[in-house]
Structures are given as C-alpha cells and as structure tokens.
XYZ file of C-alpha atoms in Angstrom:
538
model
C 21.441 -44.389 -77.409
C 23.945 -43.472 -74.730
C 23.233 -40.074 -73.529
C 25.493 -37.515 -75.343
C 26.090 -39.795 -78.357
C 24.338 -39.565 -81.890
C 23.172 -36.088 -81.321
C 23.357 -34.817 -84.804
C 21.601 -37.496 -86.236
C 18.857 -37.770 -83.643
C 18.289 -34.029 -84.021
C 17.841 -34.292 -87.829
C 15.328 -37.175 -87.687
C 13.306 -35.244 -84.767
C 13.092 -32.176 -86.911
C 12.023 -34.319 -90.113
C 9.453 -36.108 -88.053
C 7.780 -32.733 -86.879
C 7.946 -31.014 -90.405
C 5.070 -32.445 -92.547
C 6.506 -30.147 -95.356
C 9.627 -32.495 -95.584
C 9.551 -35.736 -97.468
C 7.279 -38.172 -96.272
C 9.932 -41.025 -96.001
C 13.362 -40.996 -94.237
C 15.607 -43.766 -95.060
C 18.589 -44.114 -92.425
C 20.800 -46.430 -94.443
C 24.180 -47.956 -93.032
C 26.452 -50.946 -92.883
C 26.093 -53.650 -90.179
C 27.225 -52.348 -86.893
C 26.940 -48.794 -87.520
C 24.123 -48.463 -84.915
C 21.065 -48.237 -87.032
C 18.682 -50.211 -84.724
C 19.945 -48.501 -81.580
C 19.044 -44.992 -83.233
C 15.762 -46.514 -84.620
C 14.844 -47.370 -80.941
C 15.704 -44.038 -79.628
C 13.882 -42.361 -82.176
C 10.774 -44.517 -81.878
C 10.856 -43.661 -77.932
C 11.209 -39.879 -78.661
C 8.479 -39.897 -81.206
C 6.219 -42.193 -78.998
C 6.974 -39.639 -75.930
C 5.716 -36.619 -78.352
C 2.519 -38.482 -79.106
C 3.617 -39.098 -82.801
C 4.406 -42.667 -83.154
C 1.332 -44.421 -84.681
C 3.111 -47.836 -85.040
C 6.359 -49.601 -85.205
C 7.844 -52.759 -86.515
C 11.143 -54.088 -85.696
C 12.385 -56.661 -88.153
C 14.884 -59.518 -87.171
C 16.081 -62.586 -88.835
C 16.384 -64.113 -85.507
C 12.522 -64.668 -85.283
C 10.162 -66.230 -88.156
C 7.378 -63.622 -87.627
C 9.911 -60.738 -87.652
C 11.713 -61.676 -90.851
C 8.578 -62.080 -92.941
C 7.256 -59.029 -95.033
C 3.621 -60.318 -94.866
C 3.620 -59.687 -91.006
C 4.586 -56.081 -91.255
C 1.227 -54.295 -92.769
C -1.247 -56.254 -90.478
C 0.911 -55.677 -87.233
C 1.153 -51.790 -88.192
C -2.440 -51.634 -88.996
C -3.506 -53.212 -85.749
C -1.249 -50.780 -84.029
C -2.874 -47.776 -85.819
C -6.183 -48.905 -85.066
C -5.400 -49.163 -81.351
C -4.076 -45.593 -81.355
C -6.497 -43.822 -83.633
C -10.424 -44.251 -83.284
C -10.859 -42.790 -86.843
C -8.528 -45.397 -88.173
C -10.292 -48.260 -86.008
C -13.674 -47.386 -87.327
C -12.490 -48.022 -90.849
C -10.259 -50.985 -90.183
C -12.560 -53.088 -88.099
C -15.405 -53.515 -90.628
C -12.598 -54.067 -93.189
C -11.207 -56.971 -91.374
C -14.810 -58.538 -90.171
C -15.778 -58.499 -94.126
C -12.653 -59.874 -95.289
C -10.692 -62.067 -92.530
C -8.339 -63.464 -95.017
C -6.774 -60.362 -95.851
C -3.671 -60.941 -93.860
C -2.806 -63.924 -96.199
C -3.148 -61.752 -99.537
C -0.396 -60.254 -101.464
C 1.937 -57.729 -100.187
C 0.451 -55.051 -102.558
C -3.106 -55.977 -101.411
C -2.388 -55.853 -97.750
C -0.842 -52.290 -98.001
C -3.503 -51.145 -100.057
C -6.379 -52.423 -98.024
C -4.849 -52.358 -94.501
C -2.733 -49.139 -94.489
C -3.217 -46.775 -97.479
C -6.934 -46.745 -97.656
C -7.788 -46.542 -94.001
C -4.905 -43.846 -93.680
C -6.445 -41.640 -96.486
C -9.982 -42.092 -95.454
C -9.278 -41.288 -91.889
C -6.824 -38.192 -92.372
C -4.709 -38.893 -89.369
C -1.420 -37.479 -88.994
C 1.197 -39.921 -87.690
C 4.777 -41.432 -87.875
C 5.410 -45.291 -88.686
C 8.854 -46.578 -87.846
C 10.271 -49.730 -89.551
C 13.901 -50.947 -88.529
C 16.023 -53.263 -90.479
C 13.929 -53.756 -93.487
C 16.813 -55.701 -94.998
C 16.323 -58.489 -92.574
C 13.005 -59.605 -94.294
C 13.301 -62.470 -96.554
C 11.573 -61.553 -99.811
C 12.836 -60.931 -103.224
C 10.059 -58.125 -103.960
C 11.507 -54.585 -103.311
C 11.318 -54.208 -99.704
C 10.660 -50.817 -99.519
C 7.245 -50.880 -101.379
C 5.474 -47.788 -99.192
C 3.665 -45.282 -101.075
C 3.346 -41.507 -100.098
C 0.293 -41.060 -97.983
C -0.819 -37.477 -96.916
C 0.162 -36.595 -93.348
C 1.775 -39.949 -92.587
C 5.637 -40.235 -92.424
C 7.626 -43.454 -92.558
C 10.915 -43.753 -90.826
C 12.944 -46.692 -92.116
C 16.181 -48.277 -91.463
C 18.117 -50.826 -93.382
C 21.613 -51.737 -95.048
C 21.870 -50.677 -98.694
C 21.399 -54.049 -100.089
C 20.403 -54.067 -103.789
C 16.667 -54.982 -103.344
C 16.217 -52.112 -100.805
C 18.143 -49.646 -102.981
C 15.961 -50.674 -106.019
C 12.801 -50.084 -103.902
C 13.875 -46.598 -103.068
C 14.801 -45.782 -106.636
C 11.271 -46.178 -107.606
C 10.176 -42.806 -109.243
C 7.191 -42.110 -106.715
C 9.308 -43.232 -103.671
C 12.460 -41.538 -104.785
C 10.830 -38.115 -104.732
C 9.409 -38.584 -101.425
C 12.566 -40.096 -99.515
C 15.241 -38.216 -97.418
C 18.377 -40.516 -97.452
C 20.910 -40.286 -94.455
C 23.985 -42.553 -94.989
C 25.095 -43.447 -91.353
C 28.495 -44.870 -92.534
C 29.138 -41.370 -94.096
C 28.942 -39.550 -90.883
C 31.908 -37.475 -90.175
C 34.448 -40.014 -88.539
C 35.548 -37.502 -85.778
C 31.856 -37.274 -84.369
C 31.380 -41.111 -84.500
C 34.785 -41.694 -82.845
C 33.898 -39.166 -80.060
C 30.800 -41.001 -79.636
C 32.232 -44.485 -79.346
C 35.125 -42.989 -76.822
C 32.298 -41.775 -74.663
C 30.624 -45.238 -74.647
C 33.923 -46.901 -73.799
C 34.699 -44.513 -71.215
C 31.136 -44.809 -69.528
C 31.146 -48.704 -69.825
C 34.598 -48.858 -68.203
C 33.569 -46.430 -65.460
C 30.510 -48.776 -64.621
C 32.679 -51.991 -64.680
C 35.450 -50.186 -62.361
C 32.629 -49.274 -59.921
C 31.436 -53.036 -59.564
C 34.951 -54.252 -59.523
C 36.272 -51.570 -57.006
C 40.038 -52.484 -57.465
C 40.129 -51.312 -61.059
C 42.074 -47.820 -60.786
C 43.122 -45.605 -63.633
C 41.987 -48.358 -66.020
C 42.244 -48.555 -68.893
C 45.367 -46.509 -70.002
C 44.754 -43.627 -72.465
C 46.747 -45.829 -74.865
C 44.428 -48.772 -74.685
C 41.434 -46.789 -74.923
C 43.107 -44.967 -77.756
C 43.894 -48.269 -79.728
C 40.207 -49.826 -78.938
C 38.852 -46.560 -80.388
C 40.876 -47.151 -83.464
C 39.977 -50.754 -84.052
C 36.231 -49.834 -83.668
C 36.547 -47.925 -86.820
C 33.239 -46.386 -86.437
C 31.271 -49.538 -85.780
C 29.323 -49.296 -82.476
C 28.861 -53.290 -82.651
C 32.562 -53.709 -82.183
C 32.366 -51.575 -79.014
C 29.563 -53.121 -77.626
C 31.087 -56.731 -78.277
C 34.434 -55.835 -76.831
C 32.813 -54.747 -73.512
C 30.626 -57.664 -73.236
C 33.910 -60.056 -73.684
C 35.853 -57.945 -71.144
C 33.045 -57.768 -68.571
C 32.609 -61.539 -67.818
C 32.110 -62.415 -64.181
C 34.505 -65.743 -64.299
C 37.386 -63.723 -65.865
C 39.636 -60.809 -64.638
C 38.681 -57.796 -67.094
C 42.361 -56.423 -67.066
C 43.429 -59.879 -68.355
C 40.758 -59.840 -70.683
C 41.296 -56.565 -72.162
C 45.068 -57.529 -72.626
C 44.255 -60.662 -74.506
C 41.940 -58.704 -76.660
C 44.733 -55.903 -77.527
C 47.137 -58.558 -78.078
C 45.212 -60.190 -80.802
C 46.353 -58.841 -84.387
C 43.833 -56.381 -86.243
C 43.087 -57.443 -89.854
C 41.100 -55.686 -92.783
C 37.743 -54.389 -91.574
C 34.763 -55.023 -93.970
C 31.402 -56.161 -94.305
C 31.416 -58.719 -96.699
C 33.619 -56.992 -99.520
C 32.686 -53.392 -98.349
C 35.952 -52.142 -97.051
C 35.948 -49.823 -94.025
C 39.553 -49.361 -92.610
C 42.672 -51.200 -92.407
C 43.772 -52.941 -89.141
C 40.167 -52.484 -87.527
C 37.765 -55.142 -87.983
C 34.823 -57.146 -86.482
C 36.302 -60.325 -88.070
C 39.528 -60.063 -86.191
C 37.377 -59.529 -83.118
C 35.297 -62.547 -83.601
C 38.075 -64.664 -84.556
C 39.933 -63.567 -81.241
C 36.933 -64.258 -79.222
C 36.476 -67.747 -80.547
C 40.132 -68.543 -80.246
C 40.182 -67.363 -76.615
C 36.871 -69.492 -76.014
C 37.875 -72.645 -77.572
C 41.704 -73.039 -77.229
C 43.784 -75.458 -79.226
C 42.736 -77.477 -82.316
C 40.669 -80.676 -81.382
C 38.828 -82.011 -84.482
C 36.419 -84.010 -82.697
C 35.529 -81.281 -80.128
C 35.659 -78.444 -82.934
C 33.040 -80.503 -84.832
C 30.657 -80.357 -81.806
C 31.393 -76.463 -81.503
C 30.406 -75.865 -85.176
C 27.328 -77.690 -84.659
C 26.376 -75.877 -81.808
C 27.220 -72.568 -83.491
C 25.308 -73.781 -86.533
C 22.161 -74.309 -84.555
C 22.168 -71.036 -83.028
C 22.671 -69.366 -86.244
C 20.310 -71.397 -88.565
C 17.533 -71.944 -86.264
C 14.128 -70.803 -87.678
C 13.406 -69.246 -84.082
C 15.855 -69.178 -81.208
C 16.546 -72.479 -79.412
C 17.546 -72.994 -75.817
C 20.786 -75.134 -75.035
C 18.449 -77.939 -74.085
C 16.600 -78.027 -77.533
C 20.015 -77.741 -79.294
C 21.335 -80.644 -77.221
C 18.195 -82.759 -78.099
C 18.294 -81.997 -81.712
C 22.018 -82.643 -82.167
C 22.180 -85.586 -79.504
C 24.593 -83.744 -77.288
C 24.357 -82.941 -73.509
C 22.554 -79.939 -72.459
C 25.217 -79.001 -69.945
C 27.955 -79.568 -72.602
C 25.971 -77.117 -75.117
C 25.262 -74.631 -72.297
C 29.097 -74.460 -71.393
C 30.193 -74.193 -75.150
C 27.714 -70.942 -75.584
C 28.619 -69.476 -72.208
C 32.183 -69.313 -73.320
C 31.346 -67.108 -76.204
C 28.660 -64.890 -73.987
C 29.881 -61.722 -75.739
C 28.579 -62.883 -79.156
C 25.122 -63.839 -78.010
C 22.042 -62.754 -76.385
C 22.069 -65.374 -73.743
C 20.502 -65.783 -70.556
C 21.370 -68.100 -67.592
C 19.833 -71.633 -67.558
C 19.858 -74.174 -70.210
C 15.925 -73.403 -70.926
C 16.405 -70.081 -72.253
C 16.584 -69.251 -75.853
C 19.920 -68.201 -77.414
C 20.609 -65.900 -80.291
C 23.164 -63.927 -82.007
C 24.198 -60.533 -80.248
C 24.330 -58.912 -83.662
C 23.454 -59.931 -87.215
C 27.115 -59.245 -88.182
C 28.302 -62.468 -86.187
C 26.268 -64.750 -88.372
C 27.411 -62.936 -91.673
C 30.928 -63.232 -90.535
C 30.615 -66.943 -89.591
C 29.143 -68.446 -92.673
C 31.394 -66.468 -95.022
C 34.525 -68.356 -95.827
C 36.444 -65.247 -97.232
C 35.875 -63.616 -93.827
C 35.895 -66.382 -91.249
C 39.185 -67.924 -92.528
C 39.681 -70.164 -89.594
C 38.105 -73.790 -90.739
C 37.679 -74.479 -87.012
C 34.700 -71.906 -86.797
C 33.383 -71.631 -90.289
C 29.704 -72.524 -90.501
C 28.534 -74.227 -93.862
C 24.816 -73.573 -93.770
C 23.926 -76.609 -95.944
C 25.604 -79.387 -93.658
C 24.275 -77.780 -90.455
C 20.892 -77.378 -91.868
C 21.022 -81.000 -92.617
C 22.026 -81.910 -89.000
C 19.023 -79.772 -87.613
C 16.734 -81.283 -90.274
C 17.719 -84.997 -89.296
C 17.347 -84.107 -85.661
C 13.891 -82.641 -86.124
C 12.812 -85.730 -88.370
C 14.355 -88.213 -85.745
C 12.496 -86.308 -82.684
C 9.176 -86.460 -84.305
C 9.682 -90.268 -85.253
C 10.502 -90.953 -81.645
C 8.077 -88.950 -79.785
C 4.873 -88.169 -81.626
C 1.899 -90.112 -80.477
C -1.776 -89.790 -80.863
C -3.712 -87.333 -78.940
C -0.732 -86.144 -76.811
C -2.711 -83.321 -75.394
C -5.441 -85.525 -74.129
C -8.534 -83.706 -76.036
C -11.859 -85.050 -75.499
C -13.367 -86.919 -78.404
C -14.776 -85.255 -81.277
C -14.523 -81.610 -79.871
C -13.526 -78.632 -81.802
C -10.181 -76.847 -80.811
C -12.217 -73.701 -79.894
C -14.227 -75.715 -77.571
C -11.305 -76.576 -75.173
C -10.737 -73.626 -73.063
C -7.216 -74.644 -71.804
C -5.948 -75.660 -75.100
C -2.754 -73.409 -74.967
C -1.968 -74.748 -71.413
C -2.575 -78.380 -72.670
C -0.113 -77.812 -75.391
C 2.449 -76.187 -73.184
C 2.168 -79.002 -70.654
C 2.299 -81.959 -73.085
C 4.108 -80.736 -76.056
C 7.951 -80.258 -75.336
C 9.129 -76.851 -76.753
C 11.841 -78.891 -78.784
C 8.992 -80.985 -80.468
C 6.948 -77.943 -81.129
C 9.976 -76.515 -82.867
C 10.467 -79.666 -84.960
C 6.948 -79.874 -85.937
C 6.505 -76.143 -87.089
C 9.980 -75.929 -88.693
C 11.618 -79.229 -89.867
C 11.001 -78.204 -93.464
C 12.682 -74.932 -93.210
C 16.130 -76.595 -92.883
C 15.377 -78.608 -95.952
C 14.230 -75.468 -97.847
C 17.131 -73.245 -96.603
C 19.741 -76.012 -96.745
C 19.959 -76.667 -100.443
C 20.127 -80.216 -98.973
C 21.887 -82.735 -100.976
C 20.056 -85.872 -101.995
C 20.983 -88.363 -99.141
C 19.204 -91.667 -98.984
C 19.171 -91.506 -95.070
C 17.161 -88.310 -95.178
C 14.751 -89.685 -97.611
C 14.326 -92.885 -95.427
C 13.685 -90.899 -92.315
C 11.216 -88.561 -94.037
C 9.379 -91.714 -95.457
C 9.283 -93.384 -91.855
C 7.867 -90.144 -90.557
C 4.920 -89.800 -93.037
C 4.225 -93.519 -92.831
C 4.099 -93.519 -88.929
C 3.486 -90.200 -87.673
C 1.789 -88.084 -90.256
C -1.292 -87.700 -88.649
C 0.076 -87.173 -85.226
C 2.161 -84.379 -86.723
C -1.222 -82.856 -88.218
C -2.685 -83.022 -84.671
C 0.370 -81.049 -83.227
C 0.019 -78.344 -85.880
C -3.771 -78.320 -85.344
C -3.448 -77.720 -81.479
C -0.605 -75.092 -82.216
C -2.956 -73.058 -84.780
C -0.057 -73.933 -87.418
C -1.901 -75.993 -89.919
C -0.576 -73.871 -92.783
C 2.849 -75.317 -91.886
C 1.872 -78.505 -93.223
C 0.980 -77.129 -96.647
C 4.388 -75.467 -96.858
C 6.372 -78.503 -95.335
C 4.779 -81.007 -97.876
C 5.384 -78.570 -100.807
C 9.067 -78.281 -99.774
C 9.472 -82.085 -99.378
C 7.995 -82.816 -102.685
C 10.198 -80.387 -104.582
C 13.283 -81.785 -103.044
C 12.120 -85.333 -103.654
C 11.405 -84.503 -107.379
C 15.004 -83.177 -107.623
C 16.156 -86.244 -105.757
C 14.075 -88.523 -108.145
C 12.845 -90.431 -105.294
C 9.471 -91.746 -106.703
C 8.078 -93.848 -104.049
C 8.779 -91.438 -101.449
C 7.337 -88.506 -103.707
C 4.169 -90.488 -104.398
C 3.519 -90.581 -100.328
C 4.522 -87.056 -100.281
C 1.963 -85.948 -102.911
C -0.838 -87.998 -101.448
C -0.121 -86.433 -98.040
C -0.340 -83.109 -99.615
C -3.750 -83.781 -101.269
C -4.950 -85.130 -98.028
C -4.051 -81.837 -96.126
C -5.314 -79.585 -98.988
C -8.784 -81.430 -99.208
C -9.408 -81.546 -95.581
C -7.499 -78.297 -94.360
C -10.585 -76.717 -92.667
C -11.193 -79.993 -90.591
C -7.362 -80.262 -89.787
C -7.227 -76.527 -88.614
C -10.194 -76.615 -86.521
C -10.443 -79.904 -84.791
C -7.828 -82.767 -83.888
C -10.117 -85.285 -83.187
C -11.843 -84.941 -86.468
C -8.659 -85.593 -88.490
C -9.775 -89.425 -87.567
C -13.484 -88.914 -87.308
C -14.148 -87.143 -90.506
C -10.898 -86.639 -92.763
C -9.748 -90.050 -92.559
C -13.088 -91.724 -93.402
C -13.785 -89.365 -96.371
C -10.169 -90.046 -97.767
C -10.353 -91.728 -101.235
C -10.040 -95.573 -100.897
C -7.098 -95.551 -103.194
C -5.257 -92.855 -100.853
C -1.872 -94.019 -99.553
C -2.775 -92.135 -96.359
C -5.840 -94.153 -95.903
C -4.177 -97.522 -96.453
C -1.522 -96.501 -94.007
C -3.692 -95.054 -91.217
C -7.372 -96.759 -91.455
C-alpha cells in the first residue's frame, strides 16, 4: 500500500494479529478491485517484520499450482517447518513415514499437516492466505479449524462457496469479518486521490515538461470514475504512462470516453464509474476501427492470455495459434495497461488484475462483440494448437538420456529438459487436456481425428516428456478427461484407444514416472498381447 493509504484497515488488522484473545480467523472480504491483495501483501510484510508470520500463500488463478486448494496446506506446512523447530520435529517424521500425504484429501491434509503439528508444538503464529476465491474447488474453500495460539488472515471475494464455509458454526464463532467495499467512501476516495497525485507527480518528474498537470477538474473526474476501486486507478495510470504515447493526450482520450454503470458481474457499485467502460476504452483505443479478420486474431490472442493454464509468452501464443511472434507481441503491447507484460517475446504474459478476465468473458459486461471472449471456442483453439504441436515435434528420447537409466540417475536431467524441450512443447504436453476439460468442447470430428493421431503416433514420446518433467500424473488426468469427452461424443474407436492408453499408464505408472527408457524396456514388453498400445508400438 502507498504510504499514508489504507491506514484504518491496516491498523485494525495489526491489532487483531497481536491480540490472541480476539477471534482466531480474520476474513477481509471485498469485491474485485477494492485492494484486498495489496492489503494482504502489506499485512504479511508487517507481520513478518514483527516476527509473527509463520506462513503465507497467495492464491492466483493465473498459475496452476496457486489455484488448486491441494497445494495450500503442504506449502504452508513446509514454511512452518522452516520457521519453527518444534513444528519441524513433528512434521519431518510425519512426511517420512507417509510421503503420499500431499495427495490425500483436503481434510486429511489439513488435519495431518497443519492441525496436529500446530497443536502438539504449541507455537504461536499468524498464517496469511490471500484470494481464497481464486482456488478452483467446489468444497467450502474456508475449511480451516480453530487452533489454539494460531491466527489465520484470509482474503477473498464474498462468493457463495466462501460465505458457506465461513457460516459453518465452528468457524462463524471464531471469525472477524471486515467488508472492504463497505468502508466509508470518503476514506477510500481520499486514498485513491493520494495515489493519483503521487503517480502523476512521479510521471511529471520523469517527463519534466508536464507542469500543473492534471488539472483539479481532471483529478476530480478520475476519482469519481474510480468509485472506490483501486484497480481502476492503477490501470488508469498504466494506460497514461506509456513510453510511446503523450501522457496528456492519453488522459484526454480516457476522459472523453463515456462512463457507464459500474459493476462486478451483477453487483452494482455506482453509476457512471466503471471498470467496464475503462476496459472498453483501452481496447478501442488500442485496436481502432472494426476489421473482422484482424479482430478475430486479436480475440484469439486475448483468449490465449486469459485461458492459459499457466502464463504463456508471445512466442508460445504465436506457436499455438499459428501467428507470428512479433504480431502477437505488438497486439499485447498495445494493451500493456491491462497486462503484466515484460519486454521481449519470450516473457510470460498474464492479466494485470482478475477483474479483466471476468469482464471480457461476460457478454453482459463486454458488450462490444469485437472483444468478447467465448471460452469454449478459444479453449478449442488452444487444444488444437497443443495437439498439433505435439504431433509435429514429439520424438523418441528427445533429451538424449543414456539407455536403461532411472531418471534420478541423470544428474543434469532438468538442464537437459530445458535445453531440448521447447517451453511451448512443455506447456502442450502438460496442459492440452485442461483446454478440453475447461472448454466444454463440442464434439468436432477434426479434434477427435487429431487426438487419435496423437495417441497412435506420439503416445509413448508424450509419456517420456511427462516423466522427465516429473509430471506423470498429468497423463492420468489427461486420459481420464479425454475418455469422458469421447464417451459423450460416442466416438467408440478412439474411446477404445484412450481406454487402453489409460490402462497402460495405470498399470505401469511407477515405471513411467521413474524411468523414461524403461517405458520401452519394461512397460511395453510386459503389456498384454491384446493391448492396442502394444500393437501400435511393439
């Protein structure tokens, strides 16, 4: 948080963290753009400086390993073990005796990795978990028990499954709730005005010729349009502060754009001030007049940024979509204020704030059809790109491993993977099925045909890559997703092939996960004679 802003909220949270007579759980709840994650970062830093922070986990839908609830408890437990010797003395023998604990149910993870060691060790600490709503799970995402001497600071949007968890009797009694979007508007507006003033001062200092800018009227209008949303203010400054454009001109263009009703989904905040109008203005300014062919490419690129299982670089997006890397880079550069975007075609790109993906996939909010992203069609594009890339590039022993070795015997295995496996290919191998699962992909014969060709020609080479990357479990998930999709499509011949591939992976999973060469030396020879996989690859 900028110095001098959010003072009342931060002070209240710090008082709660120090007073162990107060409820053990603090839920900072607020709509998108109200500043929850920024406050969480500041709180974590302050509590860390006081020596109270035991562990933290910042959830994010942009990263696969930060949007899955099953990663929270193991990660928090490891941090606690590093910070507290008493906890470590209990935790380490537990994991040594039960190494598969990280793959157990959430309830078992929480009980074995967190609750029991904390109770036995008796340590006093604070655990911070930000953006709990960004984890993909249908279970109540706030399934945290009350533990003596331990406090949980949690942030998240007030989504139904989050509210449901905090209404559980045991948790409701132990929770302080602070609703961020109900803070006195004048306090929030003063903080946003301070942010604007500081940002414009820094910009003017760099540009030097910007005197008495912006005007008081311009600043008043910006604060009014922000309507309590810090993300509006941050995105506005990013839009204005672009090295290739005149800041005064950028501000004038932004203020000339019409305001519209502000909302997060159907939650109305205030008329004439909205993220929606800001996002539309930036997109229209970036991409100019209608051009059906060009607009289709723009939507494809935006869809890849929004829907990727993990952030992709412009080069990777270009490869999967069949576009030029420079073309993709230039399109993304033109909307830099909406993205976390570094220079260069090989750096990953992701949305600046989660409110932008929410906006662009919702046709009731993104009413300009030029920019609206339909997840199902763009997941289908990415799925096709992944399968085509694997069909074109996968080969046997791409990492040049010695014959008959176990993976752990190859000292430079990671370096070999980075040297021989292109990042886009690694993404395709680990994530193609996520675009099939998330996209509700309709039954298209062309996709069935590409999938069948992949399994008939590249299946074992794919398993090799997953083995090298330590991601053999992805093969189980991928084939399970594919089988369910083909069952709905009633594509019997390809379904039979997928089922046989699934049986192969399950039967020889230990071999696949521990040794690439032994996929051929051990798994394939031991495969049943009637197996389709055996007949294809013997």
